[in-house]
């Protein structure tokens, strides 16, 4: 009688054990289940079923940065859009810029509601000195801007945030320095073939030119050229980083 009771007890305990095991297995399986698209926890969840996206703040997005987009595109709130300075609002632009027609442009120095003060007038959004009869027409001090080159990541022609800030300062000075003209010289580090680097240097120069034009620099003042890796001197990572740039060369 006792043996029979123990047998029933063991059978009941064995059945309970299997229930616990199955429950644990179910919980483990549930824990391994990937979230439904477009939700994600890592990039792998965004690269299934034909998707080739990135996990950004637990949501699959087309891009994480401008490096994930094509040439002359930028990553704006998770999607690749045409133009290196695209925007949806002023918060997408650098300081001193506003979003107009989905492009970051320099905030006008003056307009119909903001004047320029005595002796100056507003011309195309910029304050210009009034002409006077006694002004010396031969007073031409020449170029005054000390233009800084923007730098690029390896094998990339996307403008970084630091490069955009540099170009914003350059453009501000060029808008005040009337008459001078420059050639934008695209450069690369020593890695890669001559032909590839010449093409990459030109793409970098064109991106810089477009960005400068969007910041109000007249197109006839900035031309484009490339010297590729010619003149590259960097032998370590920092030196090669400084080779990847666009220089401003004054034209006669």
mmCIF file of C-alpha atoms in Angstrom, residues 27-224:
data_model
loop_
_atom_site.group_PDB
_atom_site.id
_atom_site.type_symbol
_atom_site.label_atom_id
_atom_site.label_comp_id
_atom_site.label_asym_id
_atom_site.label_seq_id
_atom_site.Cartn_x
_atom_site.Cartn_y
_atom_site.Cartn_z
ATOM 1 C CA UNK A 27 9.918 31.504 -21.514
ATOM 2 C CA UNK A 28 13.366 30.992 -23.013
ATOM 3 C CA UNK A 29 11.928 30.763 -26.515
ATOM 4 C CA UNK A 30 9.913 33.928 -25.946
ATOM 5 C CA UNK A 31 13.054 35.680 -24.775
ATOM 6 C CA UNK A 32 14.864 34.724 -27.995
ATOM 7 C CA UNK A 33 12.085 36.002 -30.247
ATOM 8 C CA UNK A 34 13.156 39.036 -32.274
ATOM 9 C CA UNK A 35 10.963 42.139 -32.068
ATOM 10 C CA UNK A 36 8.624 42.778 -34.973
ATOM 11 C CA UNK A 37 9.921 45.111 -37.689
ATOM 12 C CA UNK A 38 10.448 48.078 -37.487
ATOM 13 C CA UNK A 39 11.176 47.626 -33.769
ATOM 14 C CA UNK A 40 14.697 46.444 -32.980
ATOM 15 C CA UNK A 41 17.357 45.911 -30.367
ATOM 16 C CA UNK A 42 20.373 45.738 -32.682
ATOM 17 C CA UNK A 43 21.265 46.078 -36.374
ATOM 18 C CA UNK A 44 20.627 42.368 -37.065
ATOM 19 C CA UNK A 45 16.920 42.899 -36.437
ATOM 20 C CA UNK A 46 16.897 45.520 -39.224
ATOM 21 C CA UNK A 47 18.671 43.392 -41.818
ATOM 22 C CA UNK A 48 16.168 40.598 -42.370
ATOM 23 C CA UNK A 49 13.602 39.913 -45.075
ATOM 24 C CA UNK A 50 15.358 42.149 -47.577
ATOM 25 C CA UNK A 51 15.776 45.105 -45.224
ATOM 26 C CA UNK A 52 19.197 46.751 -45.019
ATOM 27 C CA UNK A 53 18.743 49.279 -42.260
ATOM 28 C CA UNK A 54 20.186 50.262 -38.885
ATOM 29 C CA UNK A 55 18.823 50.110 -35.352
ATOM 30 C CA UNK A 56 18.580 53.680 -34.047
ATOM 31 C CA UNK A 57 16.856 54.219 -30.703
ATOM 32 C CA UNK A 58 15.136 50.801 -30.978
ATOM 33 C CA UNK A 59 13.658 51.616 -34.374
ATOM 34 C CA UNK A 60 14.902 50.491 -37.806
ATOM 35 C CA UNK A 61 16.070 53.492 -39.811
ATOM 36 C CA UNK A 62 17.557 53.949 -43.265
ATOM 37 C CA UNK A 63 20.732 55.530 -41.867
ATOM 38 C CA UNK A 64 22.578 56.271 -38.658
ATOM 39 C CA UNK A 65 24.906 58.938 -40.088
ATOM 40 C CA UNK A 66 25.812 60.533 -43.396
ATOM 41 C CA UNK A 67 28.320 57.729 -44.022
ATOM 42 C CA UNK A 68 25.348 55.370 -44.578
ATOM 43 C CA UNK A 69 24.013 57.528 -47.445
ATOM 44 C CA UNK A 70 25.137 58.206 -50.999
ATOM 45 C CA UNK A 71 27.306 61.016 -52.287
ATOM 46 C CA UNK A 72 25.890 64.507 -51.714
ATOM 47 C CA UNK A 73 23.277 63.107 -49.340
ATOM 48 C CA UNK A 74 22.874 63.542 -45.616
ATOM 49 C CA UNK A 75 21.196 61.494 -42.896
ATOM 50 C CA UNK A 76 18.231 63.451 -41.581
ATOM 51 C CA UNK A 77 16.298 61.861 -38.722
ATOM 52 C CA UNK A 78 17.054 58.348 -39.901
ATOM 53 C CA UNK A 79 16.555 58.787 -43.644
ATOM 54 C CA UNK A 80 18.891 59.686 -46.508
ATOM 55 C CA UNK A 81 17.903 62.907 -48.238
ATOM 56 C CA UNK A 82 19.482 64.778 -51.131
ATOM 57 C CA UNK A 83 21.706 67.697 -50.234
ATOM 58 C CA UNK A 84 24.443 68.013 -47.644
ATOM 59 C CA UNK A 85 22.441 70.521 -45.602
ATOM 60 C CA UNK A 86 18.873 69.217 -45.737
ATOM 61 C CA UNK A 87 16.555 69.976 -42.834
ATOM 62 C CA UNK A 88 13.008 69.731 -41.554
ATOM 63 C CA UNK A 89 13.314 72.584 -39.077
ATOM 64 C CA UNK A 90 15.735 75.114 -37.622
ATOM 65 C CA UNK A 91 16.872 72.582 -35.007
ATOM 66 C CA UNK A 92 18.468 70.516 -37.798
ATOM 67 C CA UNK A 93 20.769 73.409 -38.743
ATOM 68 C CA UNK A 94 23.936 74.841 -37.250
ATOM 69 C CA UNK A 95 23.985 77.971 -35.129
ATOM 70 C CA UNK A 96 23.380 81.037 -37.278
ATOM 71 C CA UNK A 97 21.375 79.090 -39.873
ATOM 72 C CA UNK A 98 17.672 78.660 -40.524
ATOM 73 C CA UNK A 99 15.733 75.982 -42.392
ATOM 74 C CA UNK A 100 14.235 77.391 -45.597
ATOM 75 C CA UNK A 101 12.588 75.134 -48.191
ATOM 76 C CA UNK A 102 14.116 72.106 -46.394
ATOM 77 C CA UNK A 103 17.654 73.497 -46.751
ATOM 78 C CA UNK A 104 19.869 75.045 -44.069
ATOM 79 C CA UNK A 105 20.818 78.553 -45.128
ATOM 80 C CA UNK A 106 22.553 81.366 -43.307
ATOM 81 C CA UNK A 107 20.214 83.486 -41.242
ATOM 82 C CA UNK A 108 19.906 86.801 -43.132
ATOM 83 C CA UNK A 109 21.885 89.591 -41.544
ATOM 84 C CA UNK A 110 19.031 91.941 -42.316
ATOM 85 C CA UNK A 111 15.554 91.961 -43.840
ATOM 86 C CA UNK A 112 12.453 94.126 -44.064
ATOM 87 C CA UNK A 113 12.076 94.152 -40.274
ATOM 88 C CA UNK A 114 15.757 94.302 -39.261
ATOM 89 C CA UNK A 115 17.731 97.215 -40.630
ATOM 90 C CA UNK A 116 21.473 97.857 -40.757
ATOM 91 C CA UNK A 117 21.812 101.200 -39.024
ATOM 92 C CA UNK A 118 23.191 104.517 -40.182
ATOM 93 C CA UNK A 119 25.458 104.455 -43.224
ATOM 94 C CA UNK A 120 24.508 100.939 -44.293
ATOM 95 C CA UNK A 121 21.675 99.354 -46.237
ATOM 96 C CA UNK A 122 20.300 95.839 -46.695
ATOM 97 C CA UNK A 123 21.213 94.126 -49.953
ATOM 98 C CA UNK A 124 20.200 90.494 -50.554
ATOM 99 C CA UNK A 125 20.090 89.826 -46.841
ATOM 100 C CA UNK A 126 23.471 91.414 -46.077
ATOM 101 C CA UNK A 127 24.329 94.838 -44.676
ATOM 102 C CA UNK A 128 26.349 96.886 -47.166
ATOM 103 C CA UNK A 129 27.960 100.270 -46.667
ATOM 104 C CA UNK A 130 26.251 103.130 -48.470
ATOM 105 C CA UNK A 131 28.309 104.491 -51.347
ATOM 106 C CA UNK A 132 29.612 108.039 -50.947
ATOM 107 C CA UNK A 133 31.007 110.448 -53.480
ATOM 108 C CA UNK A 134 34.210 110.993 -51.504
ATOM 109 C CA UNK A 135 35.009 107.288 -51.202
ATOM 110 C CA UNK A 136 38.403 106.332 -52.600
ATOM 111 C CA UNK A 137 37.728 104.079 -55.618
ATOM 112 C CA UNK A 138 41.317 102.775 -55.482
ATOM 113 C CA UNK A 139 40.927 101.505 -51.913
ATOM 114 C CA UNK A 140 41.252 97.770 -52.424
ATOM 115 C CA UNK A 141 42.886 95.957 -49.552
ATOM 116 C CA UNK A 142 42.602 92.572 -51.275
ATOM 117 C CA UNK A 143 41.479 89.320 -49.666
ATOM 118 C CA UNK A 144 41.194 89.501 -45.895
ATOM 119 C CA UNK A 145 39.828 86.029 -45.113
ATOM 120 C CA UNK A 146 41.943 83.311 -43.546
ATOM 121 C CA UNK A 147 39.972 80.354 -44.868
ATOM 122 C CA UNK A 148 40.192 77.038 -43.029
ATOM 123 C CA UNK A 149 40.079 73.707 -44.886
ATOM 124 C CA UNK A 150 37.364 71.190 -43.977
ATOM 125 C CA UNK A 151 38.616 67.676 -43.234
ATOM 126 C CA UNK A 152 37.049 64.350 -44.267
ATOM 127 C CA UNK A 153 36.869 60.799 -42.975
ATOM 128 C CA UNK A 154 38.753 58.066 -44.815
ATOM 129 C CA UNK A 155 37.341 57.213 -48.264
ATOM 130 C CA UNK A 156 34.381 59.539 -47.688
ATOM 131 C CA UNK A 157 33.108 62.812 -49.109
ATOM 132 C CA UNK A 158 30.421 63.433 -46.483
ATOM 133 C CA UNK A 159 30.735 66.659 -44.514
ATOM 134 C CA UNK A 160 31.168 66.018 -40.810
ATOM 135 C CA UNK A 161 29.647 68.366 -38.245
ATOM 136 C CA UNK A 162 33.115 69.845 -37.648
ATOM 137 C CA UNK A 163 33.564 70.437 -41.395
ATOM 138 C CA UNK A 164 30.196 72.190 -41.585
ATOM 139 C CA UNK A 165 31.111 74.490 -38.726
ATOM 140 C CA UNK A 166 34.397 75.320 -40.453
ATOM 141 C CA UNK A 167 32.655 76.083 -43.744
ATOM 142 C CA UNK A 168 30.056 78.234 -41.989
ATOM 143 C CA UNK A 169 32.881 80.467 -40.730
ATOM 144 C CA UNK A 170 34.527 80.497 -44.161
ATOM 145 C CA UNK A 171 31.275 81.403 -45.898
ATOM 146 C CA UNK A 172 30.550 84.211 -43.456
ATOM 147 C CA UNK A 173 33.916 85.790 -44.219
ATOM 148 C CA UNK A 174 33.557 85.324 -47.984
ATOM 149 C CA UNK A 175 30.184 87.047 -47.999
ATOM 150 C CA UNK A 176 31.835 90.110 -46.467
ATOM 151 C CA UNK A 177 34.953 89.924 -48.652
ATOM 152 C CA UNK A 178 33.606 90.964 -52.037
ATOM 153 C CA UNK A 179 35.431 90.348 -55.287
ATOM 154 C CA UNK A 180 37.873 87.585 -54.379
ATOM 155 C CA UNK A 181 37.573 84.230 -56.151
ATOM 156 C CA UNK A 182 38.862 80.818 -55.125
ATOM 157 C CA UNK A 183 39.405 77.328 -56.483
ATOM 158 C CA UNK A 184 38.442 74.494 -54.151
ATOM 159 C CA UNK A 185 41.190 71.851 -54.298
ATOM 160 C CA UNK A 186 40.054 68.386 -53.207
ATOM 161 C CA UNK A 187 42.781 66.269 -51.593
ATOM 162 C CA UNK A 188 43.213 62.678 -50.341
ATOM 163 C CA UNK A 189 45.700 60.693 -48.300
ATOM 164 C CA UNK A 190 48.219 58.400 -49.984
ATOM 165 C CA UNK A 191 46.062 55.260 -49.918
ATOM 166 C CA UNK A 192 44.294 54.230 -53.134
ATOM 167 C CA UNK A 193 45.072 54.569 -56.833
ATOM 168 C CA UNK A 194 45.811 57.877 -58.512
ATOM 169 C CA UNK A 195 42.621 57.743 -60.595
ATOM 170 C CA UNK A 196 40.412 56.881 -57.623
ATOM 171 C CA UNK A 197 41.857 59.643 -55.463
ATOM 172 C CA UNK A 198 41.478 62.255 -58.195
ATOM 173 C CA UNK A 199 37.778 61.365 -58.473
ATOM 174 C CA UNK A 200 37.327 61.320 -54.683
ATOM 175 C CA UNK A 201 39.062 64.684 -54.352
ATOM 176 C CA UNK A 202 36.722 66.176 -56.949
ATOM 177 C CA UNK A 203 33.662 64.810 -55.143
ATOM 178 C CA UNK A 204 34.881 66.385 -51.916
ATOM 179 C CA UNK A 205 35.449 69.729 -53.621
ATOM 180 C CA UNK A 206 31.983 69.649 -55.222
ATOM 181 C CA UNK A 207 30.318 68.888 -51.887
ATOM 182 C CA UNK A 208 32.133 71.850 -50.320
ATOM 183 C CA UNK A 209 31.175 74.136 -53.222
ATOM 184 C CA UNK A 210 27.499 73.186 -52.976
ATOM 185 C CA UNK A 211 27.512 73.740 -49.233
ATOM 186 C CA UNK A 212 29.180 77.150 -49.608
ATOM 187 C CA UNK A 213 26.630 78.155 -52.247
ATOM 188 C CA UNK A 214 23.808 77.144 -49.929
ATOM 189 C CA UNK A 215 25.388 79.406 -47.322
ATOM 190 C CA UNK A 216 25.178 82.388 -49.651
ATOM 191 C CA UNK A 217 28.525 82.378 -51.502
ATOM 192 C CA UNK A 218 28.024 83.248 -55.181
ATOM 193 C CA UNK A 219 28.814 80.310 -57.507
ATOM 194 C CA UNK A 220 31.131 82.313 -59.792
ATOM 195 C CA UNK A 221 33.467 82.910 -56.849
ATOM 196 C CA UNK A 222 34.261 79.247 -56.178
ATOM 197 C CA UNK A 223 35.500 76.769 -58.796
ATOM 198 C CA UNK A 224 36.333 73.086 -58.320
#
